[in-house]
Structure formats: C-alpha cells, structure tokens
Amino acid sequence: MTSSLCSVDPGKLEQDVHSAFAMLEQIRFVDALWSRRVEDWSNNSDIKTQISSRLGWLSIIDWIQPQVQKIEQLAKQVQANDFSDIVLLGMGGSSLAAEVMYRTIGRSKNAPKFLMLDSVDPVEIRRALEKTATSLFIISSKSGTTIETNSIAKEVRHRLEAEGCTNLGSKFIAITDENTDLHRYAVDQRFREIFINPSDVGGRYSALSFFGLVPAGLLGIPLETLLNQAALMATACRNEKPQLNPGLTLGVFIAVAAKAGRDKLTLIFPKRLASLSLWIEQLIAESTGKQETGIVPITSESLLPHYGTDRSAVVIELAGQETDPEIVARLKTTSCPILTIQMPDTNSLGSEFFRWEMAAATAGFLLGVNPFNEPNVRQSKKTTKKLLDIYSASGQLPLTEPDAITEDAKFLLSDSARQQLKNKEPCHFLDLLTTDDYLGLLAYLPTSEIKIKEILKNFCTTVSGISGHATTLGYGPRYLHSTGQLHKGGKRNGLFIIITAKPKNDLPVPNESYSFGILQQAQAIGDFVSLEADQRRALLIQLPTRDPNILNDTLTNLLPKTLTKNYSVES
C-alpha cells in the first residue's frame, strides 16, 4: 500500500504541502491525536470536549477484533435458518460502508442476498420488502431515533404481523449505541441479536465497527483479512513523519488544495470501486463542510471537454482494474495536483477505510473545523419535524407561493437565488454559476428507476460539459445525512436544484398521520428551507408525476438557452 503526490506543475501547492508537513511535525500532531490530546484543535473547551468524545475510531480495530467470532457465529446461524435476503435499514455513512464491502468484494456462496434500504421512497420500500417473510432485517442507527429507519422498521413489522409472523424479534438485528430508544426496543422485543457500538465512534467513522462489519460478516466477507489490512494501515498512520504517514499525507493534500482554491476533490477510481467513492464523498463532505469552508468531493464523473482550476484529484489504481486514463490526462493539462494511491486488491478496503478516516480528521484540523460534528444535519431534521407536525394538524405541507408555474412543474427560488437573478425567471437559475461554483442536483426520486437515473446523470454531465463547472448528484433523503452538511455549512459556492415528484402509489407510515410520500416531500421542503435560511442559492422543482419525459423536458429547459440547441439531456 503506497501513495504518491504528483503533478505536472505543482507550483505553490507543493510548497504549501511541505509547510503543512513541517507544522504538523512541529506540534507533534500524530502523537497528540493518538494520545487523545486535543489542545491544538481549538481554544473552545466545548469543542475540545466534542472532539475528544469522537476519537474511538482510532482504536476500533483492537476493540472489534475480539468480536469477530461472535459475528461469524451469527452468520452461521443466519445461513442455517435459510433466510433468502438480508435487508439493511440505515442512513448515512455508517450503513454505506457495508454496501461498499458488498459491492466491491461480494457475498459468499451460501450467504443470503443483500439489499441496503436507505430511502423512504414508496417504490424503493416496496422493492426491498418483496420477501418480508423470508428476510432478516438489520436496523442500524447510532442515535436510535433516525426517522427514516424507524418509519421503515414500522412498515416491516406491519407486514410481518399481517403475514402472521409470531416470533417477530427473530427477524431483526439491531446495531446502535448503548441505551438508545432502539437498544431498549430491541431488548423488549427480544431481537435475534443486539450489537452495541462504542459511543465515541461517529457514524461516518464507523466503517470498521459493528455498523460496517456485522452486515459484512453476515454476507461471508472475510473480516479477519479486512481487519489485518486495516491494522497495517493504522500502524502506518502512527508514523510521526507526516510524509511517511499515508493518512496524514492524503489529509494534507486535500486540505492544502482546498485552501488554495482547489476545493473540488475529483475522485478517479475504477468501476469496481464506485461505491467506495460514494463512501468517501459522505466522509469528506460531512467532516469538512462547515464554518463556510469545506471540500467538495466529485464522484463518477465522465470525461469533460475542460476542467476548471478549482480541481484537485485523487486516483486509486486497483490491480487488474483500469482507471480512466483520459480523465487523468485531461486533468494534468490543467496542472491539476494529483495524488495516486496503489490498492493491491479489494481486501485492502479495510486499509482504505482507515486511511480516509485519518485523512478526514487531518483535513478538518488544517481547515480549522471540527471534523467530527454535523450541526447542519440536525438543522434539517428539526425543520422536517416541524413540517410533519404542521401536516398532522392541517393535512397539508406549507410552502411559499411558487416563483413560476408551468403545465408540468412548480418552481420556487430561495431568497438568495431570487435576489441574484433579479427579474429573471427560475429557468435562468444556471446563469448564476460563477467561476468557483458547483451544482448539486438533489433528487427525491426512486434510485432504482434506470431511466430516471440516466436523465439525472446526463443532466449533470451536460451542465459540466457546457460550463466546465463540477456537478454532484445526490438522492434524498440519504444525502441529508452526509453531503447535506456541506451544502448548508460549507462555502457558499454551491447551486442546488431539489426535485420532487408525487409517487403514483403512496404508502402510509404505520401508526402515523402521514405517508412515506409525505415524509419524502417534507424532507425535500425542509432541506430547501434550511438552505434558504443559510443564504444558499437553491431552486425547488415540484413535478406532478414521475414521467421521465416530463423530468427530462423540465431539466432541459434549465440549460443555458444559447447552448440548448447543441446539447440535450438525453444525448
């Protein structure tokens, strides 16, 4: 496992990297971090307390290794019970790590099929719960109060009861912190197994804890191999010479690049590692995006005609897997600083999880933010709850009068966007893109609808191709638990388009006055309200149906009018 820093013309960035190395070595940053000394992080005692209470990921490998046997024993029991599917109910980075391991390494021959459900869209819920009677469900929530996870768990229980299941607890496994509502409920309902994670491990830093390894172990993924690789990386990340410390080197690189104006971190990975790039996206975005600073990860990007000078890049080369050489070559023509990581095989995922966690912590320190909190994530949760309370009382969700209404859509601009557009219509929203900006397309739509996914991706590619600006695509509500922190807490250089569309067949949330479709809409509106409160430029688009043609036409009409004739979203 090696990493190298290279660039066609590193210029001042290389000097800044070496200056950061010297500073970190002078203050003995590595020793202080591993020893839990947080004096250099902040002068604020509350912040120092917050940081010191979130450093459990540093020692998680030693903590989890004795637990592997318990996980493997459970895996044998699950296989013996002949479950057809394992469905993971969770949100954010803590659940995404299991998805990465499944997508990258795969499941063993005898393990059940695996599906992660991190959406409240009725289409996705129905798809995931097709085999409720023969499925095992993992409820994964650090806080134990995640509204999406708990709502879906209610639907699972409702279906099991309707099917006449008499031993409900045997169908569930819980992963949570001690003494949460989920912990108490799991004990009361006699869940098949309950895994209590260390409370000092944050969700996005929990890949190598129960949150990541229990689902992976049930799929027959070799945990000992993953942990052995992770332990080697953790040892390397104890090196007090920053340039010999792989996690520190990476963290310095992405932070120094961001401070130099290259805050769009372009991740160039082989297709086999596509899910890893999404895990990295949420880790870096949520860890650094606050106090009006941050790093914007760009994942799954196609070759573009040109790239702006706001880019830095990390390339992972996986043995036997091709990394797109054309994108790397194009970036080099812009003198883009590039760090390359050699990954020998997929079992090295454990080492990459730890490397990037170390990098996120280091980058947060250098950017002057607390990389372990997520203040704006709570902001959206509170707004959503208020909207649902209003809906429960009045039967409708509140929304300001739209700025424009067409036959197919309603458009609402945030105050900041409206002021900058002056008297222009919402269809000119993309005219607001300036040199340092990026576009975030945020879709509250089903993730499994291929046609819809293609339209969304092609729109992002088209905007990048026309403008040269970086684009990101996030699905709601999952992004609220990750990149949503960056959108509201990071630098004000994002334009955000939120898209909602009513589901054809909604689904009621058991024992609540609202449906999953209403919950989804409330989260979309709640995020728009939160973005507006933080003076972000946002456009909320509400579609009456999920007709792909309407979606495509609506997005096409947003493209700069002088160039629309040369590009179409579906081209």
Coordinates of C-alpha atoms in Angstrom, one line a residue:
M1 CA 0.0 0.0 0.0
T2 CA 1.6 3.2 -1.2
S3 CA 0.6 6.7 -2.0
S4 CA 2.4 9.3 -4.1
L5 CA 1.9 13.0 -4.7
C6 CA 2.5 14.1 -8.3
S7 CA 1.6 16.9 -10.6
V8 CA 2.5 18.4 -13.9
D9 CA 3.1 21.8 -12.3
P10 CA 2.6 21.6 -8.5
G11 CA 3.8 25.2 -8.1
K12 CA 2.9 26.8 -4.8
L13 CA 0.8 23.8 -3.7
E14 CA 3.9 21.7 -3.3
Q15 CA 5.4 24.4 -1.1
D16 CA 2.2 24.6 1.0
V17 CA 2.2 20.8 1.4
H18 CA 5.7 20.8 2.8
S19 CA 4.8 23.7 5.1
A20 CA 1.9 21.8 6.4
F21 CA 4.0 18.8 7.0
A22 CA 6.5 20.9 8.9
M23 CA 3.8 22.5 11.1
L24 CA 2.2 19.1 11.9
E25 CA 5.5 17.6 12.8
Q26 CA 6.4 20.6 15.0
I27 CA 3.2 20.4 17.1
R28 CA 3.5 16.6 17.1
F29 CA 0.1 16.3 15.7
V30 CA 0.2 12.5 15.2
D31 CA 1.2 11.7 18.7
A32 CA -1.3 14.2 20.1
L33 CA -4.1 12.6 18.0
W34 CA -3.4 9.1 19.0
S35 CA -2.9 10.2 22.6
R36 CA -6.3 12.0 22.5
R37 CA -4.6 15.4 23.3
V38 CA -6.9 18.0 21.6
E39 CA -5.4 21.2 22.9
D40 CA -4.3 22.3 19.4
W41 CA -7.7 21.8 17.8
S42 CA -9.5 24.8 19.4
N43 CA -9.4 27.3 22.2
N44 CA -13.1 26.5 22.9
S45 CA -13.4 24.0 25.7
D46 CA -16.8 22.7 24.4
I47 CA -15.3 22.0 21.0
K48 CA -12.4 20.2 22.6
T49 CA -14.7 18.1 24.6
Q50 CA -16.8 17.2 21.5
I51 CA -13.6 16.2 19.6
S52 CA -12.2 14.1 22.5
S53 CA -15.5 12.2 22.7
R54 CA -15.4 11.2 19.0
L55 CA -12.0 9.6 18.7
G56 CA -12.9 6.0 19.3
W57 CA -12.3 5.1 15.6
L58 CA -8.6 5.3 16.3
S59 CA -8.7 2.2 18.5
I60 CA -11.7 0.5 16.9
I61 CA -9.6 -2.3 15.3
D62 CA -8.3 -3.5 18.6
W63 CA -11.8 -3.3 20.0
I64 CA -13.6 -5.1 17.2
Q65 CA -11.2 -8.0 16.6
P66 CA -12.3 -10.0 19.7
Q67 CA -15.9 -9.6 18.4
V68 CA -15.3 -11.2 15.1
Q69 CA -16.0 -14.7 16.4
K70 CA -19.5 -13.6 17.6
I71 CA -20.3 -12.1 14.2
E72 CA -19.2 -15.2 12.4
Q73 CA -21.2 -17.5 14.7
L74 CA -24.3 -15.3 14.0
A75 CA -23.5 -15.7 10.3
K76 CA -23.6 -19.5 10.6
Q77 CA -27.0 -19.3 12.4
V78 CA -28.4 -17.0 9.7
Q79 CA -27.3 -19.4 6.9
A80 CA -28.8 -22.3 8.9
N81 CA -32.2 -20.5 9.1
D82 CA -32.3 -20.3 5.4
F83 CA -33.1 -16.6 5.0
S84 CA -33.4 -15.5 1.4
D85 CA -32.4 -11.9 2.0
I86 CA -30.6 -9.6 4.4
V87 CA -32.1 -6.1 4.3
L88 CA -30.1 -3.3 6.0
L89 CA -32.2 -0.4 7.2
G90 CA -30.0 2.6 7.8
M91 CA -28.9 6.0 6.7
G92 CA -25.6 7.8 6.1
G93 CA -22.0 6.6 6.3
S94 CA -22.5 4.0 9.0
S95 CA -24.6 1.9 6.6
L96 CA -22.9 2.8 3.4
A97 CA -19.7 1.1 4.5
A98 CA -21.5 -2.3 4.4
E99 CA -22.8 -1.5 0.9
V100 CA -19.2 -0.7 -0.2
M101 CA -17.9 -4.1 1.0
Y102 CA -20.8 -5.9 -0.6
R103 CA -20.4 -4.1 -4.0
T104 CA -16.6 -4.4 -4.0
I105 CA -16.0 -7.9 -2.5
G106 CA -19.3 -9.6 -2.9
R107 CA -21.0 -12.2 -0.7
S108 CA -20.1 -15.8 -0.1
K109 CA -21.8 -18.6 -2.0
N110 CA -24.0 -19.6 1.0
A111 CA -24.9 -16.1 2.2
P112 CA -28.3 -14.6 1.7
K113 CA -28.8 -11.8 -0.9
F114 CA -28.2 -8.3 0.4
L115 CA -30.0 -5.0 0.0
M116 CA -29.5 -1.7 1.7
L117 CA -32.7 0.4 2.1
D118 CA -31.7 4.0 2.8
S119 CA -34.7 5.6 1.0
V120 CA -38.3 6.4 2.1
D121 CA -39.5 6.4 -1.5
P122 CA -42.5 4.1 -1.7
V123 CA -41.1 2.4 -4.8
E124 CA -37.8 1.6 -3.1
I125 CA -39.6 0.3 0.1
R126 CA -41.9 -2.0 -1.9
R127 CA -39.0 -3.3 -3.9
A128 CA -36.9 -4.0 -0.7
L129 CA -39.7 -5.7 1.2
E130 CA -40.9 -8.1 -1.5
K131 CA -39.7 -11.0 0.5
T132 CA -40.5 -9.9 4.0
A133 CA -41.4 -13.4 5.2
T134 CA -38.0 -14.8 4.3
S135 CA -35.8 -11.8 5.0
L136 CA -33.7 -10.9 8.0
F137 CA -33.7 -7.2 8.8
I138 CA -30.8 -5.2 10.3
I139 CA -31.9 -1.9 12.0
S140 CA -28.8 0.3 12.0
S141 CA -28.9 3.6 13.8
K142 CA -26.3 5.2 16.1
S143 CA -28.9 7.6 17.7
G144 CA -31.7 5.0 17.6
T145 CA -34.1 7.8 16.6
T146 CA -33.5 8.1 12.8
I147 CA -36.9 8.9 11.4
E148 CA -36.4 7.2 8.1
T149 CA -35.0 4.0 9.6
N150 CA -37.7 3.8 12.3
S151 CA -40.5 4.5 9.8
I152 CA -39.4 1.7 7.6
A153 CA -39.0 -0.6 10.6
K154 CA -42.6 0.1 11.4
E155 CA -43.6 -0.9 7.9
V156 CA -41.6 -4.2 8.2
R157 CA -43.3 -5.0 11.5
H158 CA -46.7 -4.2 10.0
R159 CA -46.1 -6.6 7.1
L160 CA -44.8 -9.4 9.3
E161 CA -47.8 -9.1 11.5
A162 CA -50.1 -9.2 8.5
E163 CA -48.4 -12.3 7.3
G164 CA -49.0 -14.0 10.7
C165 CA -45.4 -14.0 11.9
T166 CA -45.5 -15.0 15.6
N167 CA -41.8 -14.5 16.6
L168 CA -41.1 -11.0 15.3
G169 CA -37.9 -10.5 17.3
S170 CA -36.2 -13.3 15.5
K171 CA -36.5 -11.4 12.2
F172 CA -34.4 -8.4 13.5
I173 CA -30.9 -7.5 14.4
A174 CA -30.1 -4.1 16.0
I175 CA -26.9 -2.1 15.7
T176 CA -26.9 1.0 17.9
D177 CA -25.3 2.9 20.8
E178 CA -26.0 1.9 24.4
N179 CA -29.3 2.9 26.0
T180 CA -30.8 4.4 22.9
D181 CA -34.5 4.0 22.1
L182 CA -33.6 1.3 19.6
H183 CA -31.5 -0.5 22.1
R184 CA -34.3 -0.6 24.6
Y185 CA -36.8 -1.6 22.0
A186 CA -34.6 -4.4 20.7
V187 CA -34.3 -5.8 24.3
D188 CA -38.0 -5.5 24.9
Q189 CA -38.9 -7.3 21.6
R190 CA -36.2 -9.9 22.0
F191 CA -34.3 -9.3 18.8
R192 CA -32.2 -12.1 17.4
E193 CA -29.1 -10.2 18.3
I194 CA -28.2 -6.7 19.5
F195 CA -24.8 -5.1 18.8
I196 CA -23.9 -2.1 21.0
N197 CA -21.2 0.1 19.4
P198 CA -18.8 2.3 21.3
S199 CA -20.5 5.7 21.7
D200 CA -17.2 7.6 20.9
V201 CA -17.3 6.4 17.3
G202 CA -19.2 8.7 15.0
G203 CA -21.4 7.3 12.2
R204 CA -19.2 8.2 9.3
Y205 CA -16.1 7.0 11.1
S206 CA -17.7 3.6 11.9
A207 CA -16.8 1.5 8.9
L208 CA -14.6 -0.8 10.9
S209 CA -17.1 -1.1 13.8
F210 CA -20.2 -3.1 14.3
F211 CA -22.0 -0.8 11.8
G212 CA -19.9 -1.9 8.9
L213 CA -18.7 -5.4 9.9
V214 CA -21.9 -7.0 11.2
P215 CA -23.6 -6.8 7.8
A216 CA -20.3 -7.7 6.0
G217 CA -19.8 -10.7 8.3
L218 CA -23.3 -12.0 7.6
L219 CA -22.5 -11.9 3.9
G220 CA -19.5 -14.1 4.4
I221 CA -16.9 -11.3 3.7
P222 CA -13.6 -12.2 5.3
L223 CA -13.4 -9.9 8.3
E224 CA -10.1 -11.0 9.6
T225 CA -8.4 -10.2 6.3
L226 CA -10.1 -6.8 6.2
L227 CA -9.1 -6.0 9.8
N228 CA -5.5 -7.2 9.3
Q229 CA -5.1 -4.9 6.4
A230 CA -6.7 -2.1 8.4
A231 CA -4.3 -2.7 11.3
L232 CA -1.3 -2.4 8.9
M233 CA -2.7 1.0 7.8
A234 CA -3.4 2.1 11.3
T235 CA 0.2 1.3 12.2
A236 CA 1.5 3.3 9.2
C237 CA -0.8 6.2 10.3
R238 CA 1.1 6.4 13.6
N239 CA 4.3 7.5 11.9
E240 CA 5.1 10.9 13.2
K241 CA 6.9 11.8 9.9
P242 CA 3.9 13.2 8.0
Q243 CA 5.3 12.4 4.6
L244 CA 5.7 8.8 5.6
N245 CA 2.2 8.7 7.1
P246 CA -0.3 7.7 4.4
G247 CA -3.4 9.0 6.1
L248 CA -1.7 12.3 7.0
T249 CA -0.3 12.7 3.5
L250 CA -3.7 12.4 2.0
G251 CA -5.3 14.7 4.5
V252 CA -2.7 17.4 4.0
F253 CA -3.0 17.1 0.2
I254 CA -6.8 17.6 0.1
A255 CA -6.8 20.4 2.7
V256 CA -3.9 22.4 1.2
A257 CA -5.6 22.1 -2.2
A258 CA -8.9 23.4 -0.8
K259 CA -7.2 26.3 0.9
A260 CA -5.5 27.2 -2.4
G261 CA -8.9 27.3 -4.1
R262 CA -8.9 23.7 -5.4
D263 CA -11.8 22.5 -3.3
K264 CA -13.4 20.3 -5.9
L265 CA -11.8 16.9 -5.0
T266 CA -12.2 14.8 -8.1
L267 CA -12.2 11.0 -7.3
I268 CA -11.0 8.9 -10.2
F269 CA -11.5 5.2 -9.4
P270 CA -12.0 2.0 -11.3
K271 CA -15.7 1.0 -11.7
R272 CA -15.1 -1.8 -9.2
L273 CA -14.6 1.0 -6.5
A274 CA -17.5 3.2 -7.5
S275 CA -19.3 2.5 -4.2
L276 CA -16.1 3.4 -2.3
S277 CA -16.1 6.8 -3.9
L278 CA -19.6 7.4 -2.5
W279 CA -18.5 6.4 1.0
I280 CA -15.5 8.8 0.7
E281 CA -17.9 11.5 -0.6
Q282 CA -20.0 11.5 2.5
L283 CA -17.0 11.2 4.9
I284 CA -15.1 14.2 3.4
A285 CA -18.1 16.4 2.7
E286 CA -19.7 15.9 6.2
S287 CA -16.4 16.2 8.0
T288 CA -15.1 19.3 6.4
G289 CA -18.2 21.2 5.2
K290 CA -18.8 23.7 8.0
Q291 CA -18.0 27.2 9.1
E292 CA -18.2 28.3 5.4
T293 CA -15.3 26.1 4.3
G294 CA -15.1 22.6 3.1
I295 CA -14.0 20.1 0.4
V296 CA -16.5 19.1 -2.4
P297 CA -16.0 15.5 -3.5
I298 CA -16.8 14.9 -7.2
T299 CA -17.6 11.2 -7.9
S300 CA -18.3 9.2 -11.0
E301 CA -17.5 12.0 -13.5
S302 CA -17.2 11.4 -17.2
L303 CA -14.5 12.8 -19.4
L304 CA -15.2 16.5 -19.9
P305 CA -14.0 18.9 -22.6
H306 CA -12.3 21.0 -20.0
Y307 CA -11.8 21.3 -16.2
G308 CA -11.6 24.4 -14.1
T309 CA -8.7 25.5 -12.0
D310 CA -10.7 24.7 -8.8
R311 CA -9.8 21.0 -9.1
S312 CA -7.6 18.6 -7.2
A313 CA -7.7 14.9 -7.8
V314 CA -7.1 11.5 -6.1
V315 CA -6.6 8.5 -8.3
I316 CA -6.9 4.9 -7.0
E317 CA -5.2 2.3 -9.1
L318 CA -6.6 -1.2 -8.3
A319 CA -4.5 -4.1 -9.6
G320 CA -6.2 -5.5 -12.7
Q321 CA -8.8 -2.7 -12.9
E322 CA -8.5 0.1 -15.4
T323 CA -8.7 3.7 -14.1
D324 CA -9.8 6.1 -16.8
P325 CA -6.5 7.4 -18.2
E326 CA -8.2 10.0 -20.4
I327 CA -9.6 11.9 -17.4
V328 CA -6.2 11.8 -15.6
A329 CA -4.5 13.1 -18.8
R330 CA -7.1 15.9 -19.2
L331 CA -6.7 17.0 -15.6
K332 CA -2.9 17.0 -16.0
T333 CA -3.3 19.5 -18.8
T334 CA -4.7 22.0 -16.3
S335 CA -1.8 21.4 -13.9
C336 CA -4.2 19.8 -11.5
P337 CA -2.5 18.4 -8.4
I338 CA -3.0 14.6 -8.3
L339 CA -2.4 12.1 -5.5
T340 CA -2.2 8.5 -6.6
I341 CA -3.0 5.5 -4.3
Q342 CA -2.0 2.0 -5.2
M343 CA -4.5 -0.6 -4.0
P344 CA -3.3 -4.2 -4.4
D345 CA -6.7 -5.9 -4.1
T346 CA -10.3 -5.5 -2.8
N347 CA -9.4 -7.0 0.5
S348 CA -7.5 -3.7 1.1
L349 CA -10.8 -1.9 1.7
G350 CA -10.1 -2.1 5.4
S351 CA -6.9 -0.1 5.0
E352 CA -8.6 2.5 2.7
F353 CA -11.4 3.0 5.3
F354 CA -8.8 3.8 7.9
R355 CA -6.6 5.9 5.6
W356 CA -9.5 8.1 4.6
E357 CA -10.8 8.5 8.2
M358 CA -7.3 9.7 9.2
A359 CA -7.3 12.0 6.2
A360 CA -10.6 13.5 7.1
A361 CA -9.5 14.2 10.6
T362 CA -6.3 15.8 9.4
A363 CA -8.0 17.9 6.8
G364 CA -10.5 19.1 9.3
F365 CA -7.7 20.2 11.6
L366 CA -5.9 22.1 8.8
L367 CA -9.1 23.8 7.7
G368 CA -9.9 24.9 11.3
V369 CA -13.1 22.9 11.7
N370 CA -14.3 20.1 13.9
P371 CA -14.4 17.1 11.6
F372 CA -16.5 15.0 14.0
N373 CA -19.7 17.1 14.3
E374 CA -22.6 17.7 11.9
P375 CA -24.5 20.8 13.1
N376 CA -26.5 21.4 9.9
V377 CA -27.7 17.8 9.7
R378 CA -29.6 18.4 12.9
Q379 CA -31.0 21.6 11.4
S380 CA -32.7 19.8 8.5
K381 CA -34.1 17.1 10.9
K382 CA -35.7 19.8 13.1
T383 CA -37.2 21.6 10.1
T384 CA -38.6 18.3 8.8
K385 CA -40.2 17.5 12.1
K386 CA -41.9 20.9 12.2
L387 CA -43.3 20.4 8.7
L388 CA -44.6 17.0 9.7
D389 CA -46.3 18.4 12.8
I390 CA -47.9 21.1 10.6
Y391 CA -49.1 18.4 8.2
S392 CA -50.5 16.3 11.0
A393 CA -52.5 19.3 12.3
S394 CA -53.7 20.7 8.9
G395 CA -53.4 17.9 6.4
Q396 CA -51.0 19.7 4.1
L397 CA -47.4 20.8 3.9
P398 CA -46.8 24.6 4.0
L399 CA -45.0 26.1 1.0
T400 CA -44.4 29.7 -0.2
E401 CA -46.1 30.7 -3.4
P402 CA -44.1 29.5 -6.3
D403 CA -42.0 31.9 -8.4
A404 CA -43.2 30.2 -11.6
I405 CA -45.8 27.6 -12.6
T406 CA -45.9 25.7 -15.9
E407 CA -48.1 22.9 -17.1
D408 CA -45.7 20.3 -15.8
A409 CA -44.0 21.9 -12.7
K410 CA -43.8 24.4 -9.9
F411 CA -40.6 26.4 -9.3
L412 CA -39.6 28.1 -6.1
L413 CA -36.4 30.1 -5.7
S414 CA -34.6 30.7 -2.4
D415 CA -34.2 34.3 -1.4
S416 CA -30.6 34.4 -2.3
A417 CA -31.2 33.0 -5.7
R418 CA -34.2 35.3 -6.3
Q419 CA -32.1 38.4 -5.4
Q420 CA -29.2 37.4 -7.7
L421 CA -31.5 36.6 -10.6
K422 CA -33.2 39.9 -10.1
N423 CA -36.2 39.8 -12.5
K424 CA -35.3 36.7 -14.4
E425 CA -37.4 33.6 -14.4
P426 CA -36.3 30.4 -12.5
C427 CA -35.5 28.8 -15.8
H428 CA -32.4 31.0 -15.8
F429 CA -31.1 29.6 -12.5
L430 CA -28.0 28.1 -14.0
D431 CA -27.0 31.6 -15.2
L432 CA -25.9 32.1 -11.5
L433 CA -22.9 29.8 -11.9
T434 CA -19.7 31.7 -11.5
T435 CA -16.0 30.8 -11.5
D436 CA -15.8 28.9 -8.2
D437 CA -19.3 27.4 -8.1
Y438 CA -20.5 23.8 -8.4
L439 CA -24.0 22.4 -9.0
G440 CA -25.7 20.0 -6.6
L441 CA -28.7 18.1 -8.2
L442 CA -30.7 16.7 -5.3
A443 CA -33.4 14.2 -6.3
Y444 CA -36.2 12.9 -4.1
L445 CA -36.9 10.1 -6.6
P446 CA -36.5 6.3 -6.7
T447 CA -32.9 5.3 -7.1
S448 CA -33.8 2.0 -8.9
E449 CA -35.6 3.6 -11.8
I450 CA -32.9 3.3 -14.5
K451 CA -34.5 5.8 -16.9
I452 CA -34.7 8.5 -14.2
K453 CA -31.2 7.8 -13.1
E454 CA -29.9 8.2 -16.6
I455 CA -31.7 11.5 -17.1
L456 CA -30.3 12.9 -13.9
K457 CA -26.7 11.8 -14.6
N458 CA -26.9 13.1 -18.2
F459 CA -28.1 16.4 -17.0
C460 CA -25.1 16.7 -14.7
T461 CA -22.7 15.7 -17.4
T462 CA -24.3 18.2 -19.8
V463 CA -24.0 21.1 -17.4
S464 CA -20.4 20.2 -16.7
G465 CA -19.7 19.9 -20.4
I466 CA -21.3 23.3 -21.2
S467 CA -20.0 25.3 -18.3
G468 CA -16.9 23.5 -17.0
H469 CA -18.3 23.5 -13.5
A470 CA -18.2 20.5 -11.3
T471 CA -21.6 18.8 -10.6
T472 CA -22.8 16.3 -7.9
L473 CA -25.8 14.1 -7.8
G474 CA -27.5 13.2 -4.5
Y475 CA -30.7 11.2 -3.7
G476 CA -32.9 12.4 -0.9
P477 CA -33.2 11.8 1.9
R478 CA -29.9 9.8 2.0
Y479 CA -27.7 12.9 1.2
L480 CA -29.2 14.8 4.1
H481 CA -27.1 12.5 6.4
S482 CA -23.9 13.2 4.5
T483 CA -23.3 15.9 1.8
G484 CA -26.2 17.9 3.2
Q485 CA -23.9 19.2 5.9
L486 CA -21.5 20.6 3.2
H487 CA -24.4 22.2 1.3
K488 CA -25.5 24.2 4.2
G489 CA -22.4 24.6 6.3
G490 CA -19.7 24.8 3.7
K491 CA -18.5 27.6 1.4
R492 CA -21.4 29.5 -0.4
N493 CA -20.3 28.3 -3.8
G494 CA -23.0 25.7 -4.5
L495 CA -26.1 26.0 -6.6
F496 CA -28.8 23.4 -5.6
I497 CA -31.7 22.0 -7.5
I498 CA -34.1 20.0 -5.5
I499 CA -36.5 17.8 -7.4
T500 CA -39.7 16.2 -6.0
A501 CA -42.4 14.2 -7.8
K502 CA -45.5 12.6 -6.3
P503 CA -45.4 8.8 -6.3
K504 CA -48.1 7.0 -8.3
N505 CA -48.9 4.7 -5.4
D506 CA -48.1 6.1 -2.0
L507 CA -47.6 4.1 1.2
P508 CA -48.8 5.0 4.7
V509 CA -46.4 5.0 7.6
P510 CA -47.9 2.7 10.2
N511 CA -49.3 4.5 13.2
E512 CA -48.6 7.9 11.8
S513 CA -50.8 10.6 10.2
Y514 CA -48.6 10.9 7.2
S515 CA -47.4 8.6 4.4
F516 CA -43.9 7.8 3.1
G517 CA -44.5 10.1 0.2
I518 CA -45.4 13.0 2.5
L519 CA -42.3 12.3 4.6
Q520 CA -40.2 12.4 1.5
Q521 CA -41.8 15.7 0.4
A522 CA -41.4 17.2 3.9
Q523 CA -37.7 16.3 3.9
A524 CA -37.2 18.0 0.5
I525 CA -39.1 21.1 1.5
G526 CA -37.3 21.1 4.9
D527 CA -33.9 21.0 3.2
F528 CA -34.9 23.8 0.8
V529 CA -36.0 25.9 3.9
S530 CA -32.7 25.1 5.6
L531 CA -30.7 26.1 2.5
E532 CA -32.6 29.3 2.2
A533 CA -32.1 30.1 5.9
D534 CA -28.3 29.7 5.3
Q535 CA -28.5 32.1 2.4
R536 CA -27.8 29.4 -0.2
R537 CA -28.9 29.6 -3.8
A538 CA -31.5 26.9 -4.3
L539 CA -34.3 26.0 -6.7
L540 CA -37.1 23.7 -5.7
I541 CA -38.9 21.9 -8.5
Q542 CA -42.1 20.1 -7.8
L543 CA -43.4 17.7 -10.6
P544 CA -46.9 16.3 -10.6
T545 CA -45.8 12.8 -11.8
R546 CA -42.6 10.8 -12.3
D547 CA -42.9 10.7 -16.0
P548 CA -39.4 10.5 -17.3
N549 CA -40.3 12.7 -20.3
I550 CA -41.6 15.5 -18.0
L551 CA -38.4 15.2 -15.9
N552 CA -36.2 15.4 -19.0
D553 CA -38.1 18.3 -20.5
T554 CA -38.0 20.2 -17.2
L555 CA -34.3 19.8 -16.8
T556 CA -33.5 20.6 -20.5
N557 CA -35.4 23.9 -20.1
L558 CA -32.9 24.8 -17.3
L559 CA -29.9 24.6 -19.6
P560 CA -28.4 27.9 -20.8
K561 CA -30.6 28.9 -23.7
T562 CA -27.8 29.9 -26.1
L563 CA -26.4 26.4 -25.9
T564 CA -29.5 24.2 -25.6
K565 CA -29.6 23.6 -29.4
N566 CA -26.2 21.9 -29.2
Y567 CA -27.0 19.7 -26.2
S568 CA -29.9 17.7 -24.9
V569 CA -30.1 15.9 -21.5
E570 CA -30.5 12.5 -23.3
S571 CA -27.8 13.0 -25.9

